[in-house]
XYZ file of C-alpha atoms in Angstrom:
599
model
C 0.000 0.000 0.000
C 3.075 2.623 1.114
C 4.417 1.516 -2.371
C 0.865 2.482 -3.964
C 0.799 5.637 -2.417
C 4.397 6.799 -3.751
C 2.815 5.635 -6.540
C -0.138 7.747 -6.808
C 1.983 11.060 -5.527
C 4.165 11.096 -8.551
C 1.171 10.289 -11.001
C -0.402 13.103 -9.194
C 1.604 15.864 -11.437
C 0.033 14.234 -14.646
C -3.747 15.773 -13.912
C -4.203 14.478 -17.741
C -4.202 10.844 -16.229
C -6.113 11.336 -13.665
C -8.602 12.242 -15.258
C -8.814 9.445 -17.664
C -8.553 7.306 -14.696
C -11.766 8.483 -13.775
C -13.086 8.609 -16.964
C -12.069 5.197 -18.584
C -13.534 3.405 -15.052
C -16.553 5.187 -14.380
C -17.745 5.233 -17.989
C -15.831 4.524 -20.983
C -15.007 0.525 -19.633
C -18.601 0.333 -18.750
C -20.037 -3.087 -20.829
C -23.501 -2.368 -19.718
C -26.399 -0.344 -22.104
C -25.198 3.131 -21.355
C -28.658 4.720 -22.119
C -30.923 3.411 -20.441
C -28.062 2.973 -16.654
C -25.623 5.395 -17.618
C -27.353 8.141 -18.690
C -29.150 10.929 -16.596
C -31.985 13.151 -18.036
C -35.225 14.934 -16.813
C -38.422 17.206 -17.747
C -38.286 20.759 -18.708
C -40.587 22.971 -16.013
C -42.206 24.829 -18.253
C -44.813 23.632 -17.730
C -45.035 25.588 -14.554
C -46.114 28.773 -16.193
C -46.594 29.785 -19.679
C -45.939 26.186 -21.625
C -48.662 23.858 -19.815
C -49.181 20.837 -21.584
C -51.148 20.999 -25.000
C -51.297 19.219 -28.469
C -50.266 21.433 -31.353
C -47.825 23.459 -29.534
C -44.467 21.157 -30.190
C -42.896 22.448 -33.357
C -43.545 26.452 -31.966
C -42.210 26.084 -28.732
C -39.528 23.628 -29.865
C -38.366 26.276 -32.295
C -38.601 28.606 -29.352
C -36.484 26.296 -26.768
C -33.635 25.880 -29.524
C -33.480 29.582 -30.246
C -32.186 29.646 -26.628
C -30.083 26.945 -26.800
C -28.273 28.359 -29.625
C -28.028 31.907 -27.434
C -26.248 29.584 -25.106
C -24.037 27.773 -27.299
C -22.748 31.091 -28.499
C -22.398 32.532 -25.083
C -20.008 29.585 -24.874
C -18.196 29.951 -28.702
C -17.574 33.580 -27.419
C -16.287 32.662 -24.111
C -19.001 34.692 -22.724
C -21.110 32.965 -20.218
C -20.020 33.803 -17.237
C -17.799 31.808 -14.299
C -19.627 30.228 -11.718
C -18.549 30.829 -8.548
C -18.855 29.857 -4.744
C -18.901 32.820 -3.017
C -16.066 34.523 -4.736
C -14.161 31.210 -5.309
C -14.385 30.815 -9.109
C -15.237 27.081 -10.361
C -13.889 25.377 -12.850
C -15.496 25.579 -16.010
C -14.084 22.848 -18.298
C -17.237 20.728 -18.415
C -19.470 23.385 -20.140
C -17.033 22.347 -23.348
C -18.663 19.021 -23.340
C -21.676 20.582 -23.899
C -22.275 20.655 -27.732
C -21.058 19.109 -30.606
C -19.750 15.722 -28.329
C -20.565 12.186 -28.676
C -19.627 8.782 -27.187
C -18.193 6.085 -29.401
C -18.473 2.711 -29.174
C -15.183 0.165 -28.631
C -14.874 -3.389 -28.182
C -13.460 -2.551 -24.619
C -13.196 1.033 -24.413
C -15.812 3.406 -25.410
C -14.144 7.206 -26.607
C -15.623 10.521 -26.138
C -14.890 13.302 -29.241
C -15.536 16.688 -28.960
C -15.580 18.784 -32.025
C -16.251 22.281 -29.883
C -14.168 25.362 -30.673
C -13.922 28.337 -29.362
C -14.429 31.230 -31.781
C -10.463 32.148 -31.135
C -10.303 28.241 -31.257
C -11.305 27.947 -35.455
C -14.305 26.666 -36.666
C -16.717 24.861 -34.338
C -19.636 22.243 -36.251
C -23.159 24.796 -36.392
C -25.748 22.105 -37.698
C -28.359 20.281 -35.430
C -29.899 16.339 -35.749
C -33.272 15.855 -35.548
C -34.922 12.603 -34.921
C -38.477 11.369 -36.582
C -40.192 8.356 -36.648
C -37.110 6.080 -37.016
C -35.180 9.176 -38.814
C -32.712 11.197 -39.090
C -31.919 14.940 -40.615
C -29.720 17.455 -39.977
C -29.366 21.087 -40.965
C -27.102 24.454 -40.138
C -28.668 26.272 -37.386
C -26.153 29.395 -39.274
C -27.230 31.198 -42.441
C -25.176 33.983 -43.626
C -22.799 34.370 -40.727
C -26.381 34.874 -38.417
C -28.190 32.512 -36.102
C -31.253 31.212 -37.900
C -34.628 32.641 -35.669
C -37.306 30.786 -33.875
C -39.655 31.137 -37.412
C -36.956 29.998 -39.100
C -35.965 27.079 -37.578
C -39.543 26.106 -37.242
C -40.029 26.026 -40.694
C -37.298 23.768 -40.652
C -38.990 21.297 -37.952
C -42.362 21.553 -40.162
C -40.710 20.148 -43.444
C -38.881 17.322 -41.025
C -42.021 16.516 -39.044
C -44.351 16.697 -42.278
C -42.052 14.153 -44.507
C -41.863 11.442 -41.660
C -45.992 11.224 -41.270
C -46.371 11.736 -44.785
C -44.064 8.780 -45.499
C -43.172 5.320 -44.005
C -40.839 4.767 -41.017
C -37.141 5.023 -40.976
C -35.472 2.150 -39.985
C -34.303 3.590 -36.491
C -30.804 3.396 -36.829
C -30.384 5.228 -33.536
C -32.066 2.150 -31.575
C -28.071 0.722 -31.852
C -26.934 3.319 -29.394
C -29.087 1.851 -26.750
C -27.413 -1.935 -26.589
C -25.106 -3.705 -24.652
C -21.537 -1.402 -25.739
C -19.463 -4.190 -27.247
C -22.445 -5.700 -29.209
C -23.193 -1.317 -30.689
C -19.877 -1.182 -31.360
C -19.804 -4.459 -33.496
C -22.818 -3.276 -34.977
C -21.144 0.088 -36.098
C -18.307 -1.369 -37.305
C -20.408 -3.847 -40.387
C -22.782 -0.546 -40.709
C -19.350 1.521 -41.896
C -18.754 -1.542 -43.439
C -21.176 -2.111 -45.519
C -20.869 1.317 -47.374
C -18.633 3.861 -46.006
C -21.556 6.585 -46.671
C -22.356 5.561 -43.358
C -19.482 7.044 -41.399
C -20.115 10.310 -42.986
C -23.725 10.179 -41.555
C -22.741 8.665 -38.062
C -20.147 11.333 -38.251
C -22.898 14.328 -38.753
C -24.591 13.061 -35.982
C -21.644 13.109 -33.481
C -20.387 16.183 -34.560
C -24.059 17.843 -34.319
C -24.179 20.430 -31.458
C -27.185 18.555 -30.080
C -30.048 15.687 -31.322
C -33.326 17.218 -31.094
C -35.865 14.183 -30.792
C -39.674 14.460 -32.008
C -41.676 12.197 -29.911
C -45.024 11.328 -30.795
C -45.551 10.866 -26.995
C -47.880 13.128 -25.121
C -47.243 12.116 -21.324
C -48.977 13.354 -18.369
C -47.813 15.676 -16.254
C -48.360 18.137 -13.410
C -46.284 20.946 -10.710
C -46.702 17.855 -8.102
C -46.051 14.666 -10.399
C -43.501 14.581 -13.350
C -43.461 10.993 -13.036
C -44.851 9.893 -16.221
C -42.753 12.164 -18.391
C -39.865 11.213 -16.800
C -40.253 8.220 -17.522
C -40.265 8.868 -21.032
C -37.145 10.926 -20.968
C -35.417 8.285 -19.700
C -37.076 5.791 -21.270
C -38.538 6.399 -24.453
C -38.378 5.770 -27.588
C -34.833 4.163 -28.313
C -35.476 5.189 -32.283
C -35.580 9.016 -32.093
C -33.049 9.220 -29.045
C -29.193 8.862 -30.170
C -27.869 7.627 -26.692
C -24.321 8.119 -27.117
C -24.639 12.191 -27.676
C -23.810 14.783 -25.048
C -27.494 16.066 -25.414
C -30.953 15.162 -26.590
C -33.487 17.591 -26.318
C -36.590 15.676 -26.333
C -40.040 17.369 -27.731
C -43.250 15.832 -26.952
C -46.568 16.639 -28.840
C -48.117 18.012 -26.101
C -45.386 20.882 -26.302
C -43.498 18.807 -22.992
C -39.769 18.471 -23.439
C -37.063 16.809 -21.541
C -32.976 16.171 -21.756
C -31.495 12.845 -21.981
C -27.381 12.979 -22.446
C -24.373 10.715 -22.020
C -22.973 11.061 -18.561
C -19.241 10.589 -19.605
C -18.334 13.862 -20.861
C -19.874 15.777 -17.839
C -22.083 15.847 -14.501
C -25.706 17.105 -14.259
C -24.903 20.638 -12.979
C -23.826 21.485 -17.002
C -27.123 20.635 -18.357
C -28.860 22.306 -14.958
C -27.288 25.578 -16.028
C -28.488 25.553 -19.081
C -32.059 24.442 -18.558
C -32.731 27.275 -15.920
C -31.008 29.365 -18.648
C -33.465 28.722 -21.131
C -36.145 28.352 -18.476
C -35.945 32.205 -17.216
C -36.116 32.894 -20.999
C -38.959 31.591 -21.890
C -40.679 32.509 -18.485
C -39.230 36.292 -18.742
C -40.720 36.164 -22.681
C -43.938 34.461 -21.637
C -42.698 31.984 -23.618
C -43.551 33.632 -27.193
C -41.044 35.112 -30.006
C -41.746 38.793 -30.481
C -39.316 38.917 -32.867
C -39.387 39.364 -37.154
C -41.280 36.760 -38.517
C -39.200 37.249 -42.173
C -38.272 33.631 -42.683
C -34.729 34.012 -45.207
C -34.294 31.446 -47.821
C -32.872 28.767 -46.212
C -31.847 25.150 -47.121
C -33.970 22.398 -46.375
C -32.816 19.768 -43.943
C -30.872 17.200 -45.300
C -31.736 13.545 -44.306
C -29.035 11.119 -43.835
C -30.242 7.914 -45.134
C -28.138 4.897 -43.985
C -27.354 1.810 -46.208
C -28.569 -1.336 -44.160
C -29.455 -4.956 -44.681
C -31.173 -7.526 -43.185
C -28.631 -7.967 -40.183
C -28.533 -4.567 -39.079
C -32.218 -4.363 -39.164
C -31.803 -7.487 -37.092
C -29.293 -5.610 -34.926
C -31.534 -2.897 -34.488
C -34.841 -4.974 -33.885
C -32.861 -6.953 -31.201
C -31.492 -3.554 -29.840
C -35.171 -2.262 -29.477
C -36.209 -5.420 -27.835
C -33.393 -5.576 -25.092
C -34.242 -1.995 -24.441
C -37.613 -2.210 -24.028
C -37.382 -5.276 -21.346
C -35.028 -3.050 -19.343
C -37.197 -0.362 -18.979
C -40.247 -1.790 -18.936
C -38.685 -2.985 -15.264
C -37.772 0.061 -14.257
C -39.631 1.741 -11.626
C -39.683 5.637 -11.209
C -41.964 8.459 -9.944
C -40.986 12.273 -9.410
C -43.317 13.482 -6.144
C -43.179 16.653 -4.882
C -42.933 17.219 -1.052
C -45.504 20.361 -0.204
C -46.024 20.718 3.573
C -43.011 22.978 4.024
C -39.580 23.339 2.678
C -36.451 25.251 2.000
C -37.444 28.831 3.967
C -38.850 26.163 7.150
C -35.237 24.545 7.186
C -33.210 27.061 7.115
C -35.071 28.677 9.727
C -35.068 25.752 12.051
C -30.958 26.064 11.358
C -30.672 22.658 9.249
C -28.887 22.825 6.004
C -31.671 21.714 3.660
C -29.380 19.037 1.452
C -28.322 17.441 4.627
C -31.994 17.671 6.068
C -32.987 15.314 2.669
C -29.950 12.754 3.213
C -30.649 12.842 6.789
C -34.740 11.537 5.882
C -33.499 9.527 3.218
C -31.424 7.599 5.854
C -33.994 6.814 8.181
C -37.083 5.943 5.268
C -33.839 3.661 4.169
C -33.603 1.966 7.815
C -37.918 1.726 8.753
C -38.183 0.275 5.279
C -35.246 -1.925 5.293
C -34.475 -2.455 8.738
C -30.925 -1.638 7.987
C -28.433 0.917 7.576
C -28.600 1.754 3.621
C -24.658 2.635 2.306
C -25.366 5.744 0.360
C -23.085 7.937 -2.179
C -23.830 11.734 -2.607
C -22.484 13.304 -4.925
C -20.111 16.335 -4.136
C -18.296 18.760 -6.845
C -15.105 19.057 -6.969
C -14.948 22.236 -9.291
C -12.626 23.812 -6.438
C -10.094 22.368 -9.076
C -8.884 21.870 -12.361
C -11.057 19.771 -14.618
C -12.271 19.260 -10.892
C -15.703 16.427 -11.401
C -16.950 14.855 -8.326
C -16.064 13.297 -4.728
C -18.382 10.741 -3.146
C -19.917 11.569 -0.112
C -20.725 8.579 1.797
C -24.173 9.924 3.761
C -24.676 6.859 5.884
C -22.021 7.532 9.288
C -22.325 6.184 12.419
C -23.836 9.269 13.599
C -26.508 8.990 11.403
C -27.081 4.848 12.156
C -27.429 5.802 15.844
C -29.935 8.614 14.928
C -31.891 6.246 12.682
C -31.852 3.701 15.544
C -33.049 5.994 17.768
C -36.040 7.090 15.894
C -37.344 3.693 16.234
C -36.495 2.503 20.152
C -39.637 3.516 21.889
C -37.441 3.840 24.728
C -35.477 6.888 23.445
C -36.827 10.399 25.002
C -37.416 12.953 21.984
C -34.604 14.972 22.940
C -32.062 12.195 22.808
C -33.476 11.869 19.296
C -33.044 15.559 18.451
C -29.641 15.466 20.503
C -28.517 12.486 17.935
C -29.633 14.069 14.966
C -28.062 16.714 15.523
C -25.038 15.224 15.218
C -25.685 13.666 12.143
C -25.971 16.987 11.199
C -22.805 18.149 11.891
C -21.087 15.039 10.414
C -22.658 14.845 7.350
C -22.088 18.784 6.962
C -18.543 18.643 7.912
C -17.861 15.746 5.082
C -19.840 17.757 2.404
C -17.189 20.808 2.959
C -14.384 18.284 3.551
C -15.394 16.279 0.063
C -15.741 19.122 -2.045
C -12.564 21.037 -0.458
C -10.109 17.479 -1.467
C -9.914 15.711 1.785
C -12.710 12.833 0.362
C -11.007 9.492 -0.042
C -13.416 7.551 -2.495
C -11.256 8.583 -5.659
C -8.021 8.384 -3.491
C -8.868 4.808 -3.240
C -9.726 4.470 -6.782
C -6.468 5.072 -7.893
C -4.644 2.969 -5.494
C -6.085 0.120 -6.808
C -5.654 0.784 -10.421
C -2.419 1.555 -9.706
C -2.023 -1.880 -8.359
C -3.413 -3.466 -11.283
C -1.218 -1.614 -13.883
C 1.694 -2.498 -11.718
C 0.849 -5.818 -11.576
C 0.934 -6.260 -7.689
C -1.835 -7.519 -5.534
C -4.483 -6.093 -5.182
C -4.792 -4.655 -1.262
C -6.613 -6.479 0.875
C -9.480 -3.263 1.240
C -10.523 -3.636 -2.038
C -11.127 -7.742 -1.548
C -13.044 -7.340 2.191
C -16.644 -8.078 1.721
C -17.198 -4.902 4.050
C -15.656 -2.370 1.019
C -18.536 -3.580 -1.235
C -21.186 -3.970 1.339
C -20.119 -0.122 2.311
C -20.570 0.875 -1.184
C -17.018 0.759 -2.350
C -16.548 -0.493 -6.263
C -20.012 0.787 -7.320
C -21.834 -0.788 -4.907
C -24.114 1.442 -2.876
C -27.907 0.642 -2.565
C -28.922 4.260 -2.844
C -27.459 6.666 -5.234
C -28.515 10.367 -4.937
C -27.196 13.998 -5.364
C -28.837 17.457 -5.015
C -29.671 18.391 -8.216
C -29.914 22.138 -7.113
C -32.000 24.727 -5.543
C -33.124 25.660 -9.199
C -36.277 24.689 -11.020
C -35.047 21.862 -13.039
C -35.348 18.081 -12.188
C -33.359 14.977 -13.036
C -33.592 11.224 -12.901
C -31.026 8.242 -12.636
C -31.696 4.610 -12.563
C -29.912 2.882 -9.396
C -26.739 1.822 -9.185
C -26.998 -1.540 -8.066
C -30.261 -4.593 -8.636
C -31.353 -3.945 -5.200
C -31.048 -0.648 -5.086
C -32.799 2.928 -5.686
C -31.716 6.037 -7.845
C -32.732 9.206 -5.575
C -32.015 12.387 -7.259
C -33.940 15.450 -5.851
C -33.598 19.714 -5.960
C -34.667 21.630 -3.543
C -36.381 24.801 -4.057
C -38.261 28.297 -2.715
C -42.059 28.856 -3.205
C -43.451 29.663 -6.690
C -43.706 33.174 -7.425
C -47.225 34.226 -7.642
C -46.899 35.250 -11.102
C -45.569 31.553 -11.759
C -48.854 30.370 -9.595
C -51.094 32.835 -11.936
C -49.481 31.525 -15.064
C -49.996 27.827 -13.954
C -53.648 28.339 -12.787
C -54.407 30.059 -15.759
C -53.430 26.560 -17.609
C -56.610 25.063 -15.879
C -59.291 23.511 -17.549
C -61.861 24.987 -15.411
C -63.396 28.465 -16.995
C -64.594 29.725 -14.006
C -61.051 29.819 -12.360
C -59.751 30.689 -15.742
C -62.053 34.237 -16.321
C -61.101 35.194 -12.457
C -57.321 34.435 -12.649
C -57.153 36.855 -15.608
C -59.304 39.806 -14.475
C -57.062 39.409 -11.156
C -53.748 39.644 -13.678
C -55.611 42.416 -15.498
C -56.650 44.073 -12.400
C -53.018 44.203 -10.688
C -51.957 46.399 -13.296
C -54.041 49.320 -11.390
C -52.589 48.252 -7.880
C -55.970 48.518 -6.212
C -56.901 47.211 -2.676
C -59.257 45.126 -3.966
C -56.927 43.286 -6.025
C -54.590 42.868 -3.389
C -57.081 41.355 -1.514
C -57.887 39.037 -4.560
C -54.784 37.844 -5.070
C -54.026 37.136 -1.578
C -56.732 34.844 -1.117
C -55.523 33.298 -4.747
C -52.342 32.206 -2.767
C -54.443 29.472 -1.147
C -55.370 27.906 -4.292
C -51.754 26.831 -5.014
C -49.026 24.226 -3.195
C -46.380 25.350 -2.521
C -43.404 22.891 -4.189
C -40.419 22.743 -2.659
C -38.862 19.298 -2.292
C -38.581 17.373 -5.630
C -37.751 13.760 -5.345
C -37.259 11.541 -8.427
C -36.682 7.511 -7.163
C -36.168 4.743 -8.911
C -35.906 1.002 -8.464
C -36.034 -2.393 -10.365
C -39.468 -3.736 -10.283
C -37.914 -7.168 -10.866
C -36.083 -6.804 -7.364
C -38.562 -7.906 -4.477
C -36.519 -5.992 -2.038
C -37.197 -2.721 -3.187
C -40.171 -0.362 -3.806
C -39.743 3.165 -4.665
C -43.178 4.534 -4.394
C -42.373 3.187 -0.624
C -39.225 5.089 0.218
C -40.520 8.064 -1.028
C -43.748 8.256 1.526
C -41.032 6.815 3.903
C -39.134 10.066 3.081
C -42.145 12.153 3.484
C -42.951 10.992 7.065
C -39.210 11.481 7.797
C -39.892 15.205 6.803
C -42.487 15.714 9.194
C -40.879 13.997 11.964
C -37.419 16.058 11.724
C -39.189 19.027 11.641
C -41.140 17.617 14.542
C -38.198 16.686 16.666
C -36.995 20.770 16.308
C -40.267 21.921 18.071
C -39.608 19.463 21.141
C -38.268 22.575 23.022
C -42.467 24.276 23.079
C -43.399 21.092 24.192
C-alpha cells in the first residue's frame, strides 16, 4: 500500500491521467447499455407557467427552446457565459465544453468521447443540429449567412422534417443501436461503416451535431406535483428518435413537454442544470412567445441522412429495441413533490436543507429496510482543475445511531433531536471536507488501479466483503445527489439490482406570477375568467386586487422538495413509491423533533 501511495503522488503531477482514470472506469469501460443505466436526463418545467401541456404546440415552442439553446451555445463559442462561482471562489469551467457538438463512441473494450467544440479564437466549431423522426434522421445548419437562424426559421425547418416522416413510411431507427449492450453497438457500427462507407459520414454528422433534437409522438402526463410519467419517457422512451451516445438530446413531446437525456461521460448534471434554468428564465421572462421578425430568409432544407442497411442490421436494431424495451419496462420511477413545508422552514429551524434530505433519506432507508442503507452523494469538486466529483458517503455512524433511535420507543425525543443533531454536523462537515479534497473515495480508486497496472496484488481493502457492502466499487444501494436549488429536475436509474436512484432539488415557493401563469393553464373556466381579471386588475394596484390575489395564494401548493426515485421492479426488495412516503414521514418527523423545546 506505502508503495501504492508513492505511486499515486508522482502520477499526481500528470492531472491528464487522472482524469482518464476516472473517466475510462466510471464510464468509458462500462459493458452495460449506457442509455438506459448510464445516462441521466429529466423534464423541462415549463410547464409551470406559460408552456402547460397541450397538443399542437411542439414544433412552436420547440423552435422557441432551440433559439435559446443556440443563445447559449454562443455565449459559450464567445467565451461569454459567465464563471460560476462559490462565493467569490471561481469554479472550474471545463465541463461546459462538453456541452455541444460531443458524442460517445463505441469500442470493443473502451468506449471514446470526441468533442468537435471550438472556441471562436479556437477555429471553426460544427453549427448544424440532428433531428430525430419516426425512425429518422436529418440534420441542418442552425447558421445562415454568418447569423443565427430565428425561432420562425428554424420552425419552418422542424415543419418540413415533421411533415415528410408522417407523410411517409418509417425510418429504420438506426439510432435504436446506441441503446445496446456497448461491445455488441460497437460491433454493430463497425459492419454498418462496413457495408458502405456513406455511413461514417452520416454517423459522423450526428456526433459532430451540437445537439439531437428528438420528435416524440408521446404526449405524457404531467403536473407541478407529479412529473413521473414524463420522466419516464425521458429516460425511457423511444430508443429510435433518441441517439444515446450524444452529449445532449433535447426531447419534444406533442403536447409541447420536453425533456434532456445525455451521455454522462463527458460531464455531470450541474452542465445541463445551467443551461435548462437558462433557457427556463427565458422563456418565463418572454412568456414563452417570439416577439421577434417573422421574415423567414431562404434557407436550405434539412438534409436527411439515409443509412445503407441490410437484413442484419435491421436485425441488430430490432434486437437492440427489444433488449431496451425489457429493461425499462422494469424500471420503476416516480418524481413526487414534497408540499407541507420546505427550503425557507429549514433554514429557519438552522438545518442545512441538502443534509436535512440525506438525513430523511437515511432513516425511510432503515424503517423500510431495517438496515443501515450505504449511500453515495455526490459532491463537486470544481474547487479544481477539470475538478468532477467526490463521493460523499451519507450513511455515518452518527446517522445509524440517529436512525436507531427514531425507532427505540425507549429513546426520550430529545435524545433523538440530541442524535440528529449530530448527524448533522457530520454529514455537513464531510460535504465541505469532500468538495474542499480531503474525500477518499477517488483516493482509493487510484490505489487500486495503480495496483493493477503495476501488476501487484491487489490490497486487501478492495477484496473485504465490508468495502462492497459499504458501497465501495459501485456498490451502494442508494445513489442520490442534489440536483440544485433551481427549477429543473433529473432522474437516474440505481446503481446496483437492489437498489434505488434518488435524485432530488430543492427549491423556494413559486412566485405568484408563476402560480397565476400555472392556474391560468386550468381547464376549469370559471377559475380561468377570475385568474385573468385578477392579472388584469393588478396592473391598477388597487386594494381590492390585493385582496384578490391574496386569497388566490391558497389555491396553489407550494413545491419545494422534488424527489425523483427509482428502483427495479424485478427486485422484491425494493419499492420506490415506498421510500418516497417513507421520506415524506421522515420530513415531518425532523421538523417535529426541532419543536420538542415548546413542548
Amino acid at each position: 500500500m506505502k508503495k501504492n501511495i508513492r505511486k499515486l503522488k508522482q502520477l499526481s503531477k500528470n492531472f491528464k491521467m487522472l482524469e482518464d482514470w476516472w473517466l475510462n472506469v466510471a464510464y468509458l469501460d462500462v459493458r452495460i447499455p449506457s442509455q438506459l443505466h448510464v445516462n441521466f436526463g429529466g423534464p423541462a418545467s415549463h410547464i409551470e407557467h406559460y408552456w402547460p401541456p397541450k397538443e399542437g404546440t411542439q414544433l412552436e415552442r420547440g423552435s422557441i427552446s432551440l433559439w435559446h439553446i443556440l443563445n447559449y451555445w454562443q455565449l459559450l463559442r464567445k467565451e461569454k457565459l459567465p464563471v460560476h462561482k462559490v462565493g467569490n471562489t471561481p469554479l472550474d469551467m471545463n465541463q461546459f465544453r462538453m456541452l455541444f457538438s460531443t458524442c460517445k463512441v463505441p469500442g470493443i473494450t473502451r468506449d471514446s468521447v470526441i468533442n468537435y467544440f471550438r472556441t471562436e479564437s479556437e477555429g471553426h466549431c460544427p453549427s448544424h443540429i440532428a433531428v430525430m423522426c419516426r425512425g429518422r434522421v436529418f440534420v441542418f445548419d442552425v447558421m445562415h449567412e454568418g447569423c443565427l437562424m430565428t425561432p420562425p426559421e428554424i420552425l419552418r425547418q422542424l415543419t418540413y422534417i415533421q411533415k415528410k416522416c408522417h407523410s411517409e413510411p418509417d425510418g429504420p431507427g438506426v439510432a435504436a443501436l446506441t441503446s445496446e449492450e456497448r461491445t455488441r453497438w460497437a460491433k454493430a457500427r463497425e459492419y454498418l461503416i462496413n457495408l458502405n462507407p456513406e455511413n461514417l459520414t452520416m454517423l459522423e454528422k450526428i456526433q459532430s451535431s451540437l445537439l439531437v433534437y428528438c420528435l416524440d409522438d408521446g404526449s405524457p402526463h404531467v403536473t407541478p406535483e407529479d412529473y413521473s410519467q414524463v420522466a419516464a419517457k425521458v429516460l425511457t422512451g423511444d430508443p429510435t428518435v433518441r441517439w444515446g451516445d450524444k452529449s445532449y438530446n433535447l426531447i419534444s413531446f406533442s403536447n409541447g413537454v420536453f425533456g434532456c437525456n445525455c451521455d454522462h461521460a463527458p460531464y455531470d448534471a450541474m452542465v445541463i442544470v445551467s443551461i435548462s434554468y437558462y433557457v427556463d428564465q427565458k422563456i418565463f421572462e418572454s412568456e414563452g412567445r417570439w416577439t421577434g421578425s417573422d421574415k423567414v430568409r431562404d434557407i436550405p432544407l434539412p438534409e436527411e441522412l439515409v443509412f445503407t442497411v441490410d437484413e442484419k442490421v435491421l436485425n441488430d436494431i430490432n434486437q437492440a429495441k427489444a433488449q431496451y424495451f425489457k429493461q425499462a419496462s422494469d424500471l420503476q420511477l416516480l418524481v413526487y413533490a414534497f408540499t407541507s413545508f420546505g427550503k425557507k422552514l429549514t433554514k429557519k429551524k438552522k438545518l442545512h436543507p441538502d443534509t436535512f434530505v440525506q438525513l430523511a433519506l437515511q432513516l425511510a432507508y432503515y424503517r423500510l429496510h431495517g438496515r443501515p442503507g450505504c449511500c453515495y452523494e455526490t459532491a463537486m469538486t470544481r474547487y479544481f482543475y477539470h475538478g468532477r466529483t467526490e463521493t460523499v458517503r451519507s450513511c455515518t455512524v452518527e446517522a445509524v445511531r440517529w436512525c436507531q433511535s427514531m425507532q427505540d420507543p425507549s429513546t426520550s425525543l430529545f435524545e433523538q433531536q440530541h442524535r440528529m443533531l449530530e448527524a448533522f454536523a457530520k454529514h455537513n462537515k464531510m460535504m465541505k471536507d469532500c468538495s474542499t479534497g480531503k474525500g477518499f473515495d477517488r483516493h482509493l480508486l487510484g490505489l487500486s488501479l495503480i495496483a493493477k497496472e503495476e501488476c501487484l496484488p491487489v490490497p486487501e481493502l478492495f477484496t473485504d466483503p465490508l468495502f462492497s457492502r459499504s458501497g465501495g466499487g459501485g456498490n451502494f444501494v442508494l445513489s442520490t445527489s442534489l440536483i440544485g436549488y433551481l427549477r429543473v429536475q433529473g432522474v437516474v436509474v440505481p446503481m446496483v439490482h437492489n437498489g434505488y436512484g434518488f435524485f432530488y432539488h430543492i427549491r423556494d415557493d413559486r412566485s405568484l406570477q408563476q402560480v397565476l401563469c400555472s392556474l391560468l393553464a386550468s381547464t376549469c373556466p370559471s377559475l380561468q375568467t377570475i385568474l385573468y381579471t385578477a392579472a388584469l386588475m393588478a396592473k391598477w394596484n388597487s386594494t381590492h386586487t390585493v385582496l384578490l390575489l391574496r386569497t388566490l395564494r391558497g389555491l396553489f401548493i407550494s413545491l419545494t422538495f422534488i424527489v425523483a426515485c427509482t428502483a427495479w421492479k424485478s427486485c422484491p426488495e425494493t419499492d420506490a413509491e415506498k421510500l418516497v412516503q417513507q421520506t415524506f414521514r421522515a420530513f415531518g418527523d425532523m421538523m417535529q423533533l426541532m419543536d420538542i423545546a415548546r413542548l
